[in-house]
């Protein structure tokens, strides 16, 4: 009788472990298809030429904004992002601009627009990264919001308007 009970407990424990493992692997599989893992692991440089990764902001929610200096909608959107940062609307999260452009042009743009959030420089692989994140057309600007665990919670192609930005930030910091 005791051996049957022990066997039932062991089988029950194995069943629970399998269920938990299956649930976790399912979540990870879904997230791996979102492009978030690729984004977090991607290598960029900052405007000073230092290598950077979004993993540096682990544990913080991120609003990742892909843009370029030559992109007219990006030029409209950047002042909203600067204002959001200046007004303290991020509440522990961070905006990270990922420019698909040259360092020189980005530095000039950052000075002109008084960008107050980190800027990273993307190379030619950024288009593949955009596609992995759901932006099949590779259009700009493209914004991806990641929660504190690195899961994609929002994607937006095109310039965010102020009400949309406030809505995304509310989800991001909520």
PDB file of C-alpha atoms in Angstrom:
ATOM      1  CA  UNK A   1       0.000   0.000   0.000  1.00  0.00           C
ATOM      2  CA  UNK A   2       2.801   2.400   0.930  1.00  0.00           C
ATOM      3  CA  UNK A   3       4.628   1.679  -2.337  1.00  0.00           C
ATOM      4  CA  UNK A   4       1.475   2.499  -4.345  1.00  0.00           C
ATOM      5  CA  UNK A   5       1.071   5.741  -2.454  1.00  0.00           C
ATOM      6  CA  UNK A   6       4.722   6.608  -3.055  1.00  0.00           C
ATOM      7  CA  UNK A   7       4.319   5.741  -6.748  1.00  0.00           C
ATOM      8  CA  UNK A   8       1.167   7.905  -7.001  1.00  0.00           C
ATOM      9  CA  UNK A   9       2.954  10.817  -5.322  1.00  0.00           C
ATOM     10  CA  UNK A  10       5.950  10.470  -7.618  1.00  0.00           C
ATOM     11  CA  UNK A  11       3.748  10.282 -10.723  1.00  0.00           C
ATOM     12  CA  UNK A  12       1.718  13.262  -9.482  1.00  0.00           C
ATOM     13  CA  UNK A  13       4.923  15.243  -8.911  1.00  0.00           C
ATOM     14  CA  UNK A  14       6.197  14.348 -12.356  1.00  0.00           C
ATOM     15  CA  UNK A  15       2.846  15.387 -13.832  1.00  0.00           C
ATOM     16  CA  UNK A  16       2.920  18.758 -12.068  1.00  0.00           C
ATOM     17  CA  UNK A  17       6.535  19.339 -13.137  1.00  0.00           C
ATOM     18  CA  UNK A  18       5.640  18.470 -16.732  1.00  0.00           C
ATOM     19  CA  UNK A  19       2.664  20.846 -16.684  1.00  0.00           C
ATOM     20  CA  UNK A  20       4.754  23.701 -15.273  1.00  0.00           C
ATOM     21  CA  UNK A  21       7.546  22.980 -17.739  1.00  0.00           C
ATOM     22  CA  UNK A  22       5.089  22.893 -20.626  1.00  0.00           C
ATOM     23  CA  UNK A  23       3.508  26.180 -19.598  1.00  0.00           C
ATOM     24  CA  UNK A  24       6.892  27.871 -19.277  1.00  0.00           C
ATOM     25  CA  UNK A  25       8.167  26.523 -22.570  1.00  0.00           C
ATOM     26  CA  UNK A  26       4.934  27.615 -24.243  1.00  0.00           C
ATOM     27  CA  UNK A  27       5.362  31.170 -22.975  1.00  0.00           C
ATOM     28  CA  UNK A  28       9.012  31.180 -24.032  1.00  0.00           C
ATOM     29  CA  UNK A  29       8.122  29.784 -27.445  1.00  0.00           C
ATOM     30  CA  UNK A  30       5.505  32.479 -27.975  1.00  0.00           C
ATOM     31  CA  UNK A  31       7.922  35.188 -26.827  1.00  0.00           C
ATOM     32  CA  UNK A  32      10.723  33.840 -29.009  1.00  0.00           C
ATOM     33  CA  UNK A  33       8.489  34.405 -32.031  1.00  0.00           C
ATOM     34  CA  UNK A  34       7.905  38.043 -31.033  1.00  0.00           C
ATOM     35  CA  UNK A  35      11.423  39.205 -31.868  1.00  0.00           C
ATOM     36  CA  UNK A  36      11.990  40.375 -28.282  1.00  0.00           C
ATOM     37  CA  UNK A  37      14.857  37.953 -27.669  1.00  0.00           C
ATOM     38  CA  UNK A  38      16.592  39.112 -30.846  1.00  0.00           C
ATOM     39  CA  UNK A  39      16.079  42.757 -29.901  1.00  0.00           C
ATOM     40  CA  UNK A  40      17.416  42.308 -26.379  1.00  0.00           C
ATOM     41  CA  UNK A  41      20.462  40.396 -27.620  1.00  0.00           C
ATOM     42  CA  UNK A  42      21.227  42.669 -30.601  1.00  0.00           C
ATOM     43  CA  UNK A  43      24.509  44.550 -30.544  1.00  0.00           C
ATOM     44  CA  UNK A  44      24.512  48.276 -31.158  1.00  0.00           C
ATOM     45  CA  UNK A  45      26.936  51.120 -30.523  1.00  0.00           C
ATOM     46  CA  UNK A  46      26.136  54.378 -28.798  1.00  0.00           C
ATOM     47  CA  UNK A  47      27.038  57.781 -30.217  1.00  0.00           C
ATOM     48  CA  UNK A  48      30.466  57.557 -28.561  1.00  0.00           C
ATOM     49  CA  UNK A  49      31.188  54.240 -30.307  1.00  0.00           C
ATOM     50  CA  UNK A  50      30.817  52.043 -27.216  1.00  0.00           C
ATOM     51  CA  UNK A  51      29.159  48.632 -27.742  1.00  0.00           C
ATOM     52  CA  UNK A  52      25.721  48.419 -26.134  1.00  0.00           C
ATOM     53  CA  UNK A  53      22.835  45.969 -25.735  1.00  0.00           C
ATOM     54  CA  UNK A  54      19.313  46.513 -24.496  1.00  0.00           C
ATOM     55  CA  UNK A  55      20.032  43.835 -21.891  1.00  0.00           C
ATOM     56  CA  UNK A  56      21.788  46.644 -19.972  1.00  0.00           C
ATOM     57  CA  UNK A  57      18.319  47.896 -19.024  1.00  0.00           C
ATOM     58  CA  UNK A  58      17.223  44.479 -17.727  1.00  0.00           C
ATOM     59  CA  UNK A  59      14.387  44.818 -15.239  1.00  0.00           C
ATOM     60  CA  UNK A  60      13.190  48.137 -16.696  1.00  0.00           C
ATOM     61  CA  UNK A  61      10.366  48.577 -19.162  1.00  0.00           C
ATOM     62  CA  UNK A  62      11.644  49.952 -22.492  1.00  0.00           C
ATOM     63  CA  UNK A  63      10.139  51.996 -25.282  1.00  0.00           C
ATOM     64  CA  UNK A  64      12.399  51.169 -28.243  1.00  0.00           C
ATOM     65  CA  UNK A  65      11.987  53.631 -31.071  1.00  0.00           C
ATOM     66  CA  UNK A  66      13.544  52.798 -34.447  1.00  0.00           C
ATOM     67  CA  UNK A  67      14.082  55.966 -36.472  1.00  0.00           C
ATOM     68  CA  UNK A  68      16.342  57.810 -38.937  1.00  0.00           C
ATOM     69  CA  UNK A  69      17.344  61.449 -39.414  1.00  0.00           C
ATOM     70  CA  UNK A  70      15.996  61.458 -42.975  1.00  0.00           C
ATOM     71  CA  UNK A  71      12.555  60.162 -41.905  1.00  0.00           C
ATOM     72  CA  UNK A  72       9.949  62.975 -41.849  1.00  0.00           C
ATOM     73  CA  UNK A  73       7.523  61.156 -39.481  1.00  0.00           C
ATOM     74  CA  UNK A  74      10.469  60.462 -37.147  1.00  0.00           C
ATOM     75  CA  UNK A  75      11.203  64.203 -37.024  1.00  0.00           C
ATOM     76  CA  UNK A  76       7.593  64.759 -35.909  1.00  0.00           C
ATOM     77  CA  UNK A  77       7.707  62.031 -33.271  1.00  0.00           C
ATOM     78  CA  UNK A  78      11.060  62.732 -31.586  1.00  0.00           C
ATOM     79  CA  UNK A  79       9.908  65.954 -29.835  1.00  0.00           C
ATOM     80  CA  UNK A  80       7.059  63.969 -28.203  1.00  0.00           C
ATOM     81  CA  UNK A  81       9.536  61.408 -26.887  1.00  0.00           C
ATOM     82  CA  UNK A  82      11.839  64.170 -25.612  1.00  0.00           C
ATOM     83  CA  UNK A  83       8.883  65.852 -23.862  1.00  0.00           C
ATOM     84  CA  UNK A  84       7.736  62.556 -22.299  1.00  0.00           C
ATOM     85  CA  UNK A  85      11.201  62.016 -20.841  1.00  0.00           C
ATOM     86  CA  UNK A  86      11.507  65.658 -19.680  1.00  0.00           C
ATOM     87  CA  UNK A  87       8.056  65.584 -18.045  1.00  0.00           C
ATOM     88  CA  UNK A  88       8.913  62.423 -16.106  1.00  0.00           C
ATOM     89  CA  UNK A  89       6.203  60.298 -17.698  1.00  0.00           C
ATOM     90  CA  UNK A  90       8.379  57.176 -17.780  1.00  0.00           C
ATOM     91  CA  UNK A  91       8.223  56.226 -14.069  1.00  0.00           C
ATOM     92  CA  UNK A  92      11.227  53.891 -14.037  1.00  0.00           C
ATOM     93  CA  UNK A  93      11.036  52.867 -17.664  1.00  0.00           C
ATOM     94  CA  UNK A  94      13.302  54.173 -20.430  1.00  0.00           C
ATOM     95  CA  UNK A  95      13.103  55.343 -24.008  1.00  0.00           C
ATOM     96  CA  UNK A  96      15.882  54.058 -26.239  1.00  0.00           C
ATOM     97  CA  UNK A  97      16.210  55.468 -29.741  1.00  0.00           C
ATOM     98  CA  UNK A  98      17.701  53.059 -32.261  1.00  0.00           C
ATOM     99  CA  UNK A  99      18.857  55.032 -35.264  1.00  0.00           C
ATOM    100  CA  UNK A 100      19.272  53.458 -38.665  1.00  0.00           C
ATOM    101  CA  UNK A 101      21.663  56.135 -39.807  1.00  0.00           C
ATOM    102  CA  UNK A 102      25.246  57.367 -39.548  1.00  0.00           C
ATOM    103  CA  UNK A 103      26.736  58.405 -36.225  1.00  0.00           C
ATOM    104  CA  UNK A 104      27.552  61.918 -37.504  1.00  0.00           C
ATOM    105  CA  UNK A 105      24.001  62.596 -38.668  1.00  0.00           C
ATOM    106  CA  UNK A 106      22.565  61.164 -35.451  1.00  0.00           C
ATOM    107  CA  UNK A 107      24.851  63.338 -33.310  1.00  0.00           C
ATOM    108  CA  UNK A 108      23.788  66.470 -35.203  1.00  0.00           C
ATOM    109  CA  UNK A 109      20.122  65.470 -34.973  1.00  0.00           C
ATOM    110  CA  UNK A 110      20.431  64.746 -31.232  1.00  0.00           C
ATOM    111  CA  UNK A 111      21.943  68.187 -30.626  1.00  0.00           C
ATOM    112  CA  UNK A 112      19.315  69.968 -32.725  1.00  0.00           C
ATOM    113  CA  UNK A 113      16.380  68.158 -31.103  1.00  0.00           C
ATOM    114  CA  UNK A 114      17.985  68.083 -27.625  1.00  0.00           C
ATOM    115  CA  UNK A 115      17.399  64.347 -27.315  1.00  0.00           C
ATOM    116  CA  UNK A 116      17.517  63.405 -23.634  1.00  0.00           C
ATOM    117  CA  UNK A 117      17.345  59.619 -23.892  1.00  0.00           C
ATOM    118  CA  UNK A 118      19.929  57.029 -24.961  1.00  0.00           C
ATOM    119  CA  UNK A 119      20.570  56.700 -28.693  1.00  0.00           C
ATOM    120  CA  UNK A 120      21.995  53.566 -30.231  1.00  0.00           C
ATOM    121  CA  UNK A 121      23.263  53.150 -33.778  1.00  0.00           C
ATOM    122  CA  UNK A 122      21.974  50.182 -35.751  1.00  0.00           C
ATOM    123  CA  UNK A 123      23.759  48.624 -38.692  1.00  0.00           C
ATOM    124  CA  UNK A 124      22.356  46.936 -41.798  1.00  0.00           C
ATOM    125  CA  UNK A 125      21.000  44.021 -39.738  1.00  0.00           C
ATOM    126  CA  UNK A 126      18.366  46.362 -38.264  1.00  0.00           C
ATOM    127  CA  UNK A 127      15.978  45.692 -41.160  1.00  0.00           C
ATOM    128  CA  UNK A 128      15.970  41.968 -40.367  1.00  0.00           C
ATOM    129  CA  UNK A 129      15.457  42.865 -36.702  1.00  0.00           C
ATOM    130  CA  UNK A 130      12.495  45.102 -37.595  1.00  0.00           C
ATOM    131  CA  UNK A 131      10.950  42.230 -39.547  1.00  0.00           C
ATOM    132  CA  UNK A 132      11.483  39.822 -36.632  1.00  0.00           C
ATOM    133  CA  UNK A 133       9.648  42.350 -34.454  1.00  0.00           C
ATOM    134  CA  UNK A 134       6.623  42.298 -36.763  1.00  0.00           C
ATOM    135  CA  UNK A 135       7.447  45.221 -39.066  1.00  0.00           C
ATOM    136  CA  UNK A 136       7.326  43.285 -42.346  1.00  0.00           C
ATOM    137  CA  UNK A 137       7.657  46.442 -44.470  1.00  0.00           C
ATOM    138  CA  UNK A 138      10.700  47.700 -42.543  1.00  0.00           C
ATOM    139  CA  UNK A 139       9.059  51.145 -42.259  1.00  0.00           C
ATOM    140  CA  UNK A 140      10.065  53.934 -39.875  1.00  0.00           C
ATOM    141  CA  UNK A 141       9.445  55.056 -37.262  1.00  0.00           C
ATOM    142  CA  UNK A 142       8.688  51.806 -35.532  1.00  0.00           C
ATOM    143  CA  UNK A 143       8.169  51.610 -31.794  1.00  0.00           C
ATOM    144  CA  UNK A 144       8.281  48.462 -29.676  1.00  0.00           C
ATOM    145  CA  UNK A 145       7.395  48.520 -25.981  1.00  0.00           C
ATOM    146  CA  UNK A 146       8.910  45.830 -23.758  1.00  0.00           C
ATOM    147  CA  UNK A 147       7.689  45.178 -20.231  1.00  0.00           C
ATOM    148  CA  UNK A 148      10.075  44.718 -17.291  1.00  0.00           C
ATOM    149  CA  UNK A 149      10.448  41.035 -18.204  1.00  0.00           C
ATOM    150  CA  UNK A 150      11.415  41.753 -21.818  1.00  0.00           C
ATOM    151  CA  UNK A 151       8.071  40.731 -23.334  1.00  0.00           C
ATOM    152  CA  UNK A 152       6.675  42.757 -26.230  1.00  0.00           C
ATOM    153  CA  UNK A 153       3.502  44.517 -25.091  1.00  0.00           C
ATOM    154  CA  UNK A 154       3.054  47.003 -27.930  1.00  0.00           C
ATOM    155  CA  UNK A 155       4.152  47.591 -31.523  1.00  0.00           C
ATOM    156  CA  UNK A 156       3.444  50.733 -33.527  1.00  0.00           C
ATOM    157  CA  UNK A 157       4.404  51.522 -37.121  1.00  0.00           C
ATOM    158  CA  UNK A 158       4.408  55.229 -37.912  1.00  0.00           C
ATOM    159  CA  UNK A 159       4.769  58.325 -35.780  1.00  0.00           C
ATOM    160  CA  UNK A 160       3.070  58.137 -32.421  1.00  0.00           C
ATOM    161  CA  UNK A 161       0.746  61.030 -31.644  1.00  0.00           C
ATOM    162  CA  UNK A 162       0.538  62.358 -28.090  1.00  0.00           C
ATOM    163  CA  UNK A 163      -2.611  60.412 -27.058  1.00  0.00           C
ATOM    164  CA  UNK A 164      -1.130  57.176 -28.449  1.00  0.00           C
ATOM    165  CA  UNK A 165       2.186  57.796 -26.697  1.00  0.00           C
ATOM    166  CA  UNK A 166       0.436  58.424 -23.372  1.00  0.00           C
ATOM    167  CA  UNK A 167      -1.553  55.197 -23.832  1.00  0.00           C
ATOM    168  CA  UNK A 168       1.592  53.176 -24.583  1.00  0.00           C
ATOM    169  CA  UNK A 169       3.430  54.720 -21.624  1.00  0.00           C
ATOM    170  CA  UNK A 170       0.471  53.917 -19.332  1.00  0.00           C
ATOM    171  CA  UNK A 171       0.684  50.254 -20.381  1.00  0.00           C
ATOM    172  CA  UNK A 172       4.455  50.319 -20.067  1.00  0.00           C
ATOM    173  CA  UNK A 173       4.624  51.654 -16.516  1.00  0.00           C
ATOM    174  CA  UNK A 174       1.334  50.175 -15.284  1.00  0.00           C
TER     175      UNK A 174
END
